[in-house]
Coordinates of C-alpha atoms in Angstrom, one line a residue:
M215 CA 0.0 0.2 0.0
K216 CA 3.1 2.1 -0.7
A217 CA 1.3 4.3 -2.8
A218 CA -2.4 5.0 -1.1
S219 CA 0.5 5.3 2.5
D220 CA 3.9 6.0 2.3
R221 CA 5.3 6.0 5.3
A222 CA 8.3 9.0 3.4
G223 CA 6.3 11.1 3.3
D224 CA 8.1 13.9 3.8
G225 CA 9.7 13.2 0.6
Q226 CA 12.1 10.4 -0.3
Q227 CA 10.8 10.4 -3.2
P228 CA 10.5 14.1 -4.3
T229 CA 7.8 14.9 -7.0
N230 CA 9.1 16.9 -10.2
R231 CA 8.5 20.4 -9.2
L232 CA 7.3 20.6 -12.1
N233 CA 3.9 18.6 -11.1
R234 CA 3.7 20.0 -7.9
L235 CA 3.6 23.5 -9.6
A236 CA 0.8 22.5 -11.8
S237 CA -1.0 20.8 -8.9
A238 CA -0.7 24.0 -6.9
I239 CA -2.7 26.3 -10.2
L240 CA -4.9 23.4 -10.0
L241 CA -6.2 23.6 -6.3
S242 CA -5.5 27.7 -6.3
A243 CA -8.0 27.8 -9.9
Y244 CA -10.5 25.2 -8.3
F245 CA -10.2 27.2 -5.0
L246 CA -11.0 30.7 -5.9
Y247 CA -14.1 28.6 -8.9
F248 CA -16.3 28.4 -5.6
N249 CA -15.4 30.6 -3.3
W250 CA -14.8 34.5 -5.5
G251 CA -17.8 35.0 -5.1
S252 CA -17.7 36.1 -1.7
L253 CA -16.0 39.3 -2.4
K254 CA -19.2 40.4 -2.8
V255 CA -20.7 39.5 0.7
H256 CA -21.2 41.9 3.2
F257 CA -20.7 42.0 6.6
A258 CA -23.0 40.3 9.0
L259 CA -24.4 40.8 11.6
D260 CA -22.3 39.2 14.3
D261 CA -19.1 40.9 12.0
V262 CA -20.7 44.2 13.9
G263 CA -20.4 43.0 16.9
N264 CA -17.0 40.6 16.9
I265 CA -15.6 44.1 15.2
D266 CA -16.9 46.1 17.8
H267 CA -15.9 44.1 20.7
Y268 CA -12.4 44.0 19.9
H269 CA -12.8 47.7 19.2
N270 CA -13.3 48.6 22.6
I271 CA -10.4 46.8 23.9
S272 CA -7.5 48.9 24.5
P273 CA -4.5 48.0 21.4
W274 CA -2.2 47.1 24.3
Q275 CA -5.0 44.8 26.0
L276 CA -5.5 43.3 23.0
V277 CA -1.5 42.0 22.0
L278 CA -0.9 41.0 25.6
G279 CA -4.4 38.7 26.0
Q280 CA -2.8 36.3 23.7
F281 CA 0.0 35.7 26.3
L282 CA -2.4 35.0 29.2
P283 CA -4.8 32.2 28.5
W284 CA -5.3 32.5 32.4
R285 CA -7.1 35.3 32.2
G286 CA -10.1 33.6 29.4
D287 CA -9.9 36.6 27.2
P288 CA -12.5 34.9 24.5
R289 CA -10.9 34.8 21.5
P290 CA -8.3 37.0 21.3
M291 CA -6.6 36.0 17.5
G292 CA -10.0 36.6 16.4
G293 CA -8.7 40.8 17.1
L294 CA -5.9 41.0 14.7
F295 CA -8.5 39.4 12.3
Y296 CA -10.9 41.9 12.6
I297 CA -9.2 45.2 14.5
P298 CA -5.8 45.5 11.7
I299 CA -8.2 45.5 8.8
Y300 CA -11.3 48.0 10.3
H301 CA -8.7 50.4 11.1
F302 CA -8.0 51.4 7.8
A303 CA -11.1 49.9 5.9
G304 CA -13.4 51.0 7.9
L305 CA -16.8 48.8 7.4
N306 CA -15.4 47.5 4.0
P307 CA -16.0 43.9 4.1
V308 CA -14.5 43.7 0.8
P309 CA -10.6 43.5 2.6
H310 CA -12.0 41.1 5.3
Q311 CA -13.2 39.2 2.6
V312 CA -10.0 38.9 0.7
V313 CA -8.1 38.0 4.1
L314 CA -10.2 34.6 5.0
L315 CA -10.1 33.6 1.8
A316 CA -6.0 33.5 1.1
L317 CA -6.1 31.9 5.2
L318 CA -8.7 29.6 3.9
L319 CA -6.6 28.9 1.1
G320 CA -3.1 28.8 3.9
N321 CA -5.7 25.3 4.9
V322 CA -6.0 23.8 1.8
Y323 CA -2.2 23.8 1.7
W324 CA -1.6 22.6 5.4
V325 CA -4.5 19.6 4.9
Y326 CA -1.8 19.1 1.7
R327 CA 1.1 19.7 4.3
V328 CA -0.2 17.2 6.7
A329 CA -1.0 14.8 4.8
R330 CA 1.5 14.1 3.3
L331 CA 3.9 14.2 6.6
L332 CA 1.8 11.5 8.2
G333 CA 2.6 9.6 5.1
C334 CA -0.5 9.6 2.4
C335 CA 1.0 9.5 -1.3
E336 CA 0.8 12.4 -3.3
A337 CA -2.9 11.1 -4.5
A338 CA -3.8 11.4 -1.6
A339 CA -3.1 14.4 0.2
L340 CA -3.7 16.4 -3.0
L341 CA -7.5 14.6 -3.8
G342 CA -7.7 15.6 0.7
A343 CA -7.2 19.0 0.1
L344 CA -9.4 19.6 -2.7
A345 CA -11.9 18.4 -0.9
V346 CA -11.6 21.5 1.5
C347 CA -10.9 24.0 -1.2
Y348 CA -15.1 24.5 -1.0
H349 CA -17.1 21.8 0.3
A350 CA -21.2 23.2 0.1
G351 CA -21.7 21.6 3.7
L352 CA -19.8 23.9 5.8
A353 CA -20.9 26.6 3.2
N354 CA -21.1 29.4 5.6
L355 CA -17.3 28.4 6.4
Y356 CA -16.2 30.1 2.9
Y357 CA -18.6 33.5 2.8
N358 CA -19.6 34.6 6.5
A359 CA -16.4 36.5 8.0
A360 CA -18.5 35.9 11.5
F361 CA -16.3 32.3 11.3
V362 CA -13.1 33.6 11.0
F363 CA -12.4 32.2 14.9
D364 CA -13.1 28.6 12.8
V365 CA -11.0 29.7 10.6
L366 CA -8.0 31.1 12.0
C367 CA -8.1 27.6 14.7
C368 CA -7.2 25.2 11.6
F369 CA -5.1 27.0 10.0
F370 CA -2.8 27.0 13.3
F371 CA -4.0 24.1 14.8
L372 CA -2.8 21.9 11.1
A373 CA 0.3 24.4 11.0
T374 CA 1.0 23.3 15.2
L375 CA 0.6 19.9 13.8
A376 CA 2.9 20.4 10.2
Y377 CA 5.7 21.1 12.1
Y378 CA 5.8 18.8 14.4
L379 CA 5.3 16.3 12.3
R380 CA 8.1 17.3 9.6
I381 CA 10.4 17.2 12.9
R382 CA 9.7 13.9 14.0
N383 CA 9.5 12.2 10.2
N384 CA 13.3 12.7 10.6
N385 CA 13.3 10.9 14.2
C386 CA 14.0 14.2 16.1
L387 CA 13.1 14.8 19.4
L388 CA 12.1 18.6 19.8
G389 CA 14.8 21.3 21.3
P390 CA 14.3 23.9 23.3
S391 CA 13.8 26.4 20.6
Q392 CA 11.4 24.1 18.8
T393 CA 9.1 23.0 21.7
V394 CA 9.5 27.0 21.8
I395 CA 8.0 27.3 19.0
F396 CA 5.8 25.0 19.0
L397 CA 4.3 26.0 21.8
A398 CA 3.6 29.4 20.4
L399 CA 2.3 27.5 17.3
F400 CA -0.4 25.7 19.9
L401 CA -1.1 28.7 22.1
C402 CA -2.2 30.9 18.4
A403 CA -5.1 28.5 18.0
L404 CA -5.9 28.6 21.3
N405 CA -6.7 31.6 21.3
S406 CA -8.4 31.2 17.8
K407 CA -10.9 28.9 18.8
E408 CA -11.6 26.5 22.4
M409 CA -11.1 23.5 20.0
A410 CA -7.7 23.5 19.9
V411 CA -7.6 22.3 23.0
T412 CA -7.3 19.1 21.8
I413 CA -3.8 19.4 20.0
P414 CA -2.4 17.4 22.7
L415 CA -4.5 14.0 22.3
V416 CA -3.8 14.1 18.4
V417 CA -0.5 14.8 19.5
L418 CA -0.3 12.0 21.3
A419 CA -2.2 9.7 18.6
Y420 CA 0.3 9.9 17.0
E421 CA 3.2 9.2 18.7
W422 CA 1.4 5.8 19.2
F423 CA 0.8 4.8 16.2
Y424 CA 3.6 6.1 13.9
H425 CA 6.1 5.8 17.1
R426 CA 4.8 3.3 20.1
P427 CA 7.3 1.9 22.5
A428 CA 8.8 -1.4 21.3
A429 CA 6.5 -2.8 23.9
L430 CA 4.1 -2.6 27.0
T431 CA 6.4 -2.8 30.0
L432 CA 6.9 -0.3 32.8
E433 CA 9.7 0.5 31.6
D434 CA 8.9 0.8 27.9
L435 CA 6.4 2.9 28.7
R436 CA 8.2 5.8 31.4
A437 CA 10.8 6.3 28.4
W438 CA 7.9 6.7 26.4
V439 CA 6.7 9.2 28.4
R440 CA 9.3 10.6 28.6
G441 CA 10.6 10.7 24.8
P442 CA 8.0 10.8 22.4
A443 CA 5.0 11.9 24.5
R444 CA 7.0 14.3 26.5
I445 CA 5.4 17.8 24.3
A446 CA 2.1 16.5 24.6
L447 CA 2.5 16.3 28.3
I448 CA 4.2 20.0 28.2
A449 CA 1.0 21.1 26.2
A450 CA -1.5 20.2 27.8
V451 CA -0.1 22.3 30.7
L452 CA -0.8 24.8 28.5
D453 CA -4.1 23.2 27.8
L454 CA -4.7 23.4 31.6
L455 CA -4.3 27.5 31.6
D456 CA -6.4 28.3 29.0
V457 CA -9.5 25.4 30.5
Y458 CA -9.1 27.1 33.8
G459 CA -9.7 30.7 32.3
K460 CA -12.5 29.7 30.5
I461 CA -13.9 28.3 32.9
S462 CA -12.5 30.8 35.7
G463 CA -11.5 33.8 34.3
P464 CA -12.7 37.2 34.7
G465 CA -13.8 36.4 30.6
A466 CA -14.8 32.8 31.4
M467 CA -16.7 31.4 28.3
T468 CA -18.6 29.2 30.0
K469 CA -20.7 31.6 31.9
S470 CA -22.6 32.8 28.7
E471 CA -25.3 29.9 27.7
T472 CA -23.8 29.8 24.2
Y473 CA -20.6 28.1 26.1
H474 CA -21.8 26.0 28.9
P475 CA -22.1 22.2 28.0
V476 CA -24.4 19.8 29.3
F477 CA -22.5 16.0 29.7
T478 CA -25.6 14.1 28.0
L479 CA -26.1 11.3 25.3
S480 CA -29.3 13.4 24.1
R481 CA -26.5 16.5 23.4
I482 CA -23.9 13.9 21.8
H483 CA -26.5 12.9 19.1
D484 CA -27.9 16.1 18.5
F485 CA -24.4 17.2 17.8
Y486 CA -23.4 14.1 15.6
S487 CA -26.7 14.1 13.7
I488 CA -25.9 17.6 12.9
A489 CA -22.2 17.1 12.4
F490 CA -23.3 13.9 9.5
R491 CA -25.7 15.5 8.0
D492 CA -23.2 18.7 7.1
L493 CA -20.4 16.6 6.6
F494 CA -22.2 13.3 4.4
S495 CA -25.1 14.8 2.9
A496 CA -25.2 19.4 2.8
G497 CA -28.6 18.9 4.2
I498 CA -30.5 16.1 2.8
W499 CA -30.1 13.0 4.7
T500 CA -30.2 14.1 8.7
P501 CA -28.9 10.5 10.6
G502 CA -30.1 8.7 13.9
W503 CA -28.7 6.7 16.3
R504 CA -28.3 3.3 14.0
G505 CA -27.2 5.9 11.3
I506 CA -24.0 7.1 13.8
L507 CA -23.3 3.6 15.5
T508 CA -23.3 2.7 11.7
I509 CA -20.7 5.3 10.4
W510 CA -18.5 4.6 13.6
I511 CA -18.2 0.8 12.5
V512 CA -17.5 0.9 9.3
V513 CA -15.0 3.7 9.6
A514 CA -13.1 1.6 12.9
L515 CA -13.1 -1.6 10.9
V516 CA -11.8 0.2 8.1
A517 CA -8.9 1.8 10.5
W518 CA -7.9 -1.8 11.9
V519 CA -8.3 -4.4 9.3
R520 CA -6.1 -1.9 7.1
S521 CA -3.4 -2.5 9.6
D522 CA -0.8 -1.2 6.8
L523 CA -2.0 2.2 7.0
P524 CA -1.3 3.5 10.3
V525 CA -2.6 6.8 9.2
L526 CA -6.2 5.5 8.7
R527 CA -5.8 4.8 12.8
F528 CA -4.1 7.7 13.7
L529 CA -7.3 9.8 12.1
F530 CA -10.8 7.5 13.5
W531 CA -7.9 8.7 16.9
Y532 CA -8.5 12.2 15.2
L533 CA -11.7 12.3 14.1
V534 CA -12.4 11.0 18.0
V535 CA -10.6 13.8 20.3
V536 CA -10.9 16.7 17.7
P537 CA -15.0 17.2 19.0
I538 CA -15.0 17.0 22.0
P539 CA -14.9 20.8 22.7
I540 CA -18.1 21.2 20.8
E541 CA -19.7 18.0 20.8
F542 CA -21.5 19.1 24.2
L543 CA -22.3 22.7 23.4
L544 CA -26.0 23.4 21.5
G545 CA -26.6 23.6 17.2
K546 CA -22.8 23.2 17.2
A547 CA -23.1 23.5 12.6
Q548 CA -21.1 23.8 9.4
A549 CA -18.2 26.4 9.2
C550 CA -18.0 24.3 13.2
L551 CA -17.3 21.8 12.0
C552 CA -13.9 23.1 9.9
L553 CA -11.2 20.7 11.5
L554 CA -13.5 17.7 11.6
M555 CA -13.7 18.5 7.6
V556 CA -10.5 17.8 7.4
G557 CA -9.9 14.8 9.2
W558 CA -12.9 13.1 7.3
A559 CA -11.1 14.6 3.6
I560 CA -7.6 12.5 4.2
F561 CA -10.0 9.4 5.5
V562 CA -11.9 9.4 2.6
A563 CA -9.3 10.1 0.5
V564 CA -7.1 7.3 1.7
C565 CA -9.6 5.2 1.0
L566 CA -10.8 5.8 -2.6
V567 CA -6.6 6.1 -3.7
D568 CA -6.5 2.7 -1.7
V569 CA -9.4 1.0 -3.8
T570 CA -8.7 2.3 -6.6
Q571 CA -5.1 1.1 -6.8
T572 CA -7.1 -1.9 -5.6
I573 CA -8.8 -2.1 -8.7
G574 CA -5.6 -1.2 -10.3
R575 CA -3.7 -4.0 -9.4
A576 CA -6.9 -6.8 -10.5
M577 CA -6.9 -5.0 -13.8
A578 CA -3.2 -6.2 -14.1
R579 CA -3.6 -9.4 -13.2
Y580 CA -6.5 -10.8 -14.9
A581 CA -6.9 -8.3 -18.1
H582 CA -2.6 -7.8 -18.5
F583 CA -3.2 -4.1 -18.2
N584 CA 0.8 -3.0 -18.1
R585 CA 1.7 -0.4 -15.7
L586 CA 1.6 2.4 -18.3
A587 CA -2.3 1.8 -19.1
R588 CA -2.8 1.1 -14.9
R589 CA -1.5 4.4 -13.9
I590 CA -4.1 5.5 -16.6
L591 CA -6.9 3.7 -15.2
E592 CA -6.1 4.8 -11.6
A593 CA -6.0 8.8 -12.9
A594 CA -9.4 8.6 -14.8
V595 CA -11.3 6.8 -11.1
L596 CA -9.5 9.5 -9.2
A597 CA -10.4 12.0 -12.0
A598 CA -13.8 10.8 -12.0
I599 CA -14.8 11.2 -8.4
A600 CA -13.1 15.0 -8.1
L601 CA -15.7 15.5 -11.0
S602 CA -18.5 14.7 -9.5
W603 CA -17.1 15.8 -6.5
A604 CA -17.0 19.0 -7.9
R605 CA -20.1 19.0 -9.3
E606 CA -22.1 18.0 -6.6
N607 CA -20.6 20.9 -5.2
R608 CA -21.0 23.1 -7.6
H609 CA -25.0 22.2 -7.7
M610 CA -25.5 23.0 -4.2
Q611 CA -24.0 26.2 -4.2
E612 CA -26.2 27.2 -7.1
A613 CA -29.5 25.5 -5.7
I614 CA -28.7 27.0 -1.8
V615 CA -25.9 28.8 -1.1
R616 CA -25.9 31.2 -3.4
N617 CA -29.3 32.8 -1.5
S618 CA -27.8 32.9 1.8
M619 CA -24.9 34.7 0.0
A620 CA -27.2 37.2 -1.3
S621 CA -29.5 37.6 2.2
Q622 CA -25.7 38.0 4.3
G623 CA -25.7 42.0 5.6
F624 CA -29.5 42.7 4.6
E625 CA -29.9 44.2 8.3
T626 CA -26.8 46.4 8.0
W627 CA -25.8 47.0 4.5
D628 CA -28.0 50.3 3.3
L629 CA -27.2 51.6 6.8
I630 CA -23.9 51.6 5.2
Q631 CA -23.5 52.5 2.4
Q632 CA -25.1 55.8 4.3
F633 CA -22.6 56.7 6.1
P634 CA -19.7 58.4 3.6
K635 CA -22.4 61.1 3.0
F636 CA -22.3 62.3 6.0
Q637 CA -19.0 64.2 7.3
R638 CA -18.0 61.9 10.3
P639 CA -18.0 62.9 13.6
R640 CA -15.2 64.5 15.9
P641 CA -13.4 63.0 18.4
G642 CA -14.6 63.7 21.3
S643 CA -18.0 65.2 20.1
R644 CA -21.6 63.7 21.1
V645 CA -23.9 62.4 18.8
A646 CA -27.7 60.6 18.8
F647 CA -30.1 59.1 16.6
L648 CA -32.8 59.2 17.4
S649 CA -34.6 56.7 16.2
D650 CA -33.0 53.0 15.5
P651 CA -33.4 51.1 11.8
L652 CA -32.1 47.9 14.2
T653 CA -32.9 46.6 16.6
G654 CA -31.5 45.9 20.5
I655 CA -28.3 47.3 20.9
D656 CA -27.0 46.4 16.9
M657 CA -27.8 50.2 16.6
W658 CA -25.6 51.5 18.7
R659 CA -22.4 48.7 17.5
L660 CA -23.0 50.5 14.2
A661 CA -23.3 53.9 15.3
E662 CA -19.8 53.4 17.4
L663 CA -18.4 51.7 14.5
W664 CA -19.0 54.6 12.2
V665 CA -18.0 57.6 14.2
H666 CA -14.5 55.2 15.1
D667 CA -13.8 57.1 17.5
L668 CA -13.8 55.5 21.3
N669 CA -13.8 59.2 23.4
T670 CA -17.2 59.8 21.5
Q671 CA -20.8 59.4 23.4
V672 CA -23.3 57.5 21.1
H673 CA -26.5 57.4 21.9
V674 CA -29.2 55.0 20.2
Q675 CA -33.5 55.4 20.8
A676 CA -32.9 51.8 22.3
Q677 CA -31.0 53.4 25.4
G678 CA -34.3 55.7 25.6
P679 CA -35.5 59.0 25.3
L680 CA -32.9 61.9 25.8
T681 CA -34.3 65.0 27.7
E682 CA -35.1 68.4 25.5
Q683 CA -32.0 69.4 27.8
E684 CA -29.2 66.4 26.9
L685 CA -30.7 66.7 22.9
A686 CA -29.3 70.4 23.1
K687 CA -26.6 69.0 24.7
M688 CA -25.4 67.0 21.3
D689 CA -23.1 68.1 18.8
Y690 CA -25.0 65.9 16.3
I691 CA -28.3 64.3 15.9
Y692 CA -29.5 62.1 13.2
T693 CA -32.7 60.5 12.6
F694 CA -34.1 57.6 10.0
E695 CA -37.3 58.4 7.5
G696 CA -38.0 54.0 7.1
R697 CA -34.3 53.0 6.5
T698 CA -33.0 56.9 5.6
M699 CA -30.4 58.5 7.2
I700 CA -31.0 62.1 8.1
Q701 CA -28.8 64.5 10.2
L702 CA -30.5 66.9 11.6
K703 CA -27.8 68.9 13.8

């Protein structure tokens, strides 16, 4: 099974540079074909809330928050995405989407790289990377910048894993400086989203299946813990600090109902029903317990029957471990399954290439195919699979996703377009909006982002009426007739 899984995955047999360049161009073109239209998408309300949240944090606090996981600051890495772009581009969504697409394209590369480092052949790595270029079941991952936390987490998760695997594939343990780099990448992943807490367990699974102890004696296990398993245990300390912050820190996320886990079988059922629906059928089929258990049994059998493919056993445990931080939360779907999509993409790609090669060998044996004919047959089968995947994704995109993309931001976009028609209030002034075309706090957030100055006092209708004396003190007064903005003072 050398082609489906090659332990010399880091390149003992280097692929021709021209072939790699052609593959990179093909993947990039495929990615842009499906995702170029997201540059026309407007801000979701969550984007406005996210930008406003980080805008109200001082730059020094935002930078410091990257290094203090025990404080429980909610996803501080997101601030490094939103605030620099907002500073230069204001409420223009296009630069945000450009950076989002760049990160997503980076994830495509990391999927390919991790697959190769895990021992997958070139064909399986490319097929896995192709699958994550666009997945209609996770469509909002590709056009809704509010899910940038999932994109960032996936980026740094895979970068951390790739860095670690590259060193370990050379039969070396991480030295002090390499450990620092590994922990820095891990911290970036933790600062992006909570699913990164599973990295130590993923590293531990890799060490067990690729560098397990020579024997299960106490002495060998101790040597394994002090050697191959050491980095996973060191990373677990950073994990504990982050989990403490999320549970007990000043900004503890678990205090929110949305992020409060409920440890019941019902939550597990609901999570996997939604996850398998989005990952495998894009909403056409929602499995119950029988379907969920059947999928897991089949995956376990495939992984353990093929003892010559350690990548499958590793990916089995990857798929078990990675969703733990979200599978007890309510309603996690689509973009939240980004890391799961990566694991399933590589797993399925390895299986498809393995089956294709088995067919090729059978044809060579019984139909007297020569080596060239066998290669052509294998390439044709894999190309047909890729084209079928692309066609199905395109159909789902045209039938369902386009409408969602077009409707995103309908609450705010016509208001944002009107702001440039008015002179921005001077810093430190007092601004009042006498009517709110948005509900609740959303108008206050949008207005605060428009004035772009934390020293400017903004009052909106949802905060209550102003007296005549308070109105007289206002430097700028606006109202809305319908959804048309009018300046009264």
